[in-house]
Tab-separated table of C-alpha atoms in Angstrom:
chain	number	residue	atom	x	y	z
A	1313	MET	CA	1.351	1.976	-54.258
A	1314	VAL	CA	0.729	6.288	-54.003
A	1315	TRP	CA	3.145	9.324	-52.744
A	1316	ASP	CA	4.000	12.705	-52.931
A	1317	GLU	CA	5.085	13.454	-55.782
A	1318	ARG	CA	7.768	15.847	-54.540
A	1319	LYS	CA	8.081	13.618	-51.263
A	1320	ARG	CA	9.281	11.443	-54.858
A	1321	ALA	CA	11.695	13.570	-55.910
A	1322	ARG	CA	12.971	14.763	-52.466
A	1323	ASN	CA	13.941	11.167	-51.738
A	1324	CYS	CA	15.422	10.270	-55.433
A	1325	GLN	CA	18.428	13.001	-54.636
A	1326	PRO	CA	21.527	11.950	-53.536
A	1327	PRO	CA	22.393	12.197	-50.065
A	1328	PRO	CA	22.976	14.077	-48.299
A	1329	GLY	CA	19.416	16.008	-49.841
A	1330	GLY	CA	17.748	12.302	-49.894
A	1331	HIS	CA	17.715	8.897	-50.552
A	1332	GLY	CA	18.688	7.803	-54.030
A	1333	LEU	CA	15.791	5.842	-54.239
A	1334	ASP	CA	13.056	5.566	-56.580
A	1335	PHE	CA	9.130	5.172	-55.019
A	1336	ALA	CA	8.705	4.915	-57.996
A	1337	ASP	CA	11.141	1.079	-58.261
A	1338	ALA	CA	9.331	0.062	-54.731
A	1339	ARG	CA	6.040	-0.030	-56.289
A	1340	ASP	CA	6.986	-1.581	-59.373
A	1341	ARG	CA	10.046	-4.235	-57.459
A	1342	PHE	CA	9.990	-4.518	-53.968
A	1343	ARG	CA	9.905	-8.365	-52.771
A	1344	TRP	CA	6.656	-7.377	-50.661
A	1345	ASP	CA	7.147	-11.308	-50.313
A	1346	THR	CA	10.286	-11.912	-47.967
A	1347	ALA	CA	10.174	-8.827	-46.117
A	1348	ALA	CA	9.669	-7.681	-42.764
A	1349	ILE	CA	7.014	-5.095	-41.751
A	1350	SER	CA	6.957	-3.502	-38.226
A	1351	GLU	CA	4.274	-0.836	-36.690
A	1352	SER	CA	6.819	2.572	-36.484
A	1353	TYR	CA	5.452	5.619	-34.930
A	1354	SER	CA	2.070	7.070	-35.877
A	1355	GLY	CA	2.723	10.244	-38.310
A	1356	LYS	CA	1.229	14.047	-37.996
A	1357	SER	CA	-1.728	12.113	-39.348
A	1358	GLY	CA	-1.839	10.167	-36.827
A	1359	GLY	CA	-2.096	6.680	-38.341
A	1360	ALA	CA	-0.425	3.421	-38.503
A	1361	ARG	CA	2.554	4.218	-40.453
A	1362	TYR	CA	4.978	1.046	-41.272
A	1363	MET	CA	8.316	0.477	-41.654
A	1364	ALA	CA	8.831	-2.709	-44.552
A	1365	THR	CA	12.446	-3.869	-44.845
A	1366	GLY	CA	13.267	-5.841	-47.881
A	1367	TYR	CA	15.266	-6.440	-50.550
A	1368	LEU	CA	14.754	-4.223	-54.000
A	1369	ASP	CA	17.173	-4.920	-57.204
A	1370	GLY	CA	18.986	-6.489	-54.651
A	1371	LYS	CA	19.445	-3.744	-52.337
A	1372	LEU	CA	18.514	-3.938	-48.475
A	1373	VAL	CA	16.303	-1.090	-48.093
A	1374	THR	CA	13.547	-0.385	-45.912
A	1375	LEU	CA	10.012	0.942	-46.565
A	1376	THR	CA	8.757	3.558	-44.948
A	1377	VAL	CA	4.485	3.432	-45.266
A	1378	SER	CA	0.912	4.310	-44.416
A	1379	LEU	CA	-2.285	2.002	-44.700
A	1380	LEU	CA	-4.320	3.946	-46.774
A	1381	GLY	CA	-8.564	1.908	-46.429
A	1382	THR	CA	-7.954	-1.533	-48.483
A	1383	GLU	CA	-7.180	-0.578	-51.291
A	1384	ALA	CA	-3.366	1.744	-51.572
A	1385	ILE	CA	-0.132	2.224	-49.056
A	1386	SER	CA	0.783	5.206	-49.219
A	1387	ALA	CA	5.507	5.309	-49.562
A	1388	ILE	CA	6.350	7.900	-47.153
A	1389	ARG	CA	10.399	6.878	-47.362
A	1390	LEU	CA	12.510	4.549	-49.075
A	1391	ARG	CA	15.882	4.672	-48.125
A	1392	THR	CA	18.284	1.897	-47.436
A	1393	ALA	CA	18.459	-0.439	-44.220
A	1394	SER	CA	20.497	0.868	-41.143
A	1395	ASN	CA	23.053	-1.733	-39.813
A	1396	ARG	CA	20.257	-2.481	-36.979
A	1397	GLU	CA	17.804	-2.664	-39.208
A	1398	ARG	CA	19.936	-5.642	-41.299
A	1399	LYS	CA	20.800	-7.262	-38.441
A	1400	ALA	CA	16.878	-7.819	-37.827
A	1401	TYR	CA	16.564	-9.076	-41.413
A	1402	ALA	CA	19.694	-11.436	-40.714
A	1403	ALA	CA	17.983	-12.773	-37.204
A	1404	ARG	CA	14.664	-13.385	-38.536
A	1405	SER	CA	15.704	-16.174	-40.999
A	1406	GLU	CA	18.281	-17.748	-38.726
């Protein structure tokens, strides 16, 4: 997983300026094995983006990423999962 360092610094800031979460933590500890992944809107580059809702250190979060070929993903945003995302995640296991 790679990222733009300016975006990472912004994302690490506490709300309301950021989300208080670090891409580096997601790279190392995001639970991909239980994540719900869906395609999202395309970014400025026109490439597909994906939203992965899953657990990071016991907290349900949503990580937005784009694919960089077959070798890497680029972290775009990491935030606490919204109520809608929480409900959708919970409904998967019912």
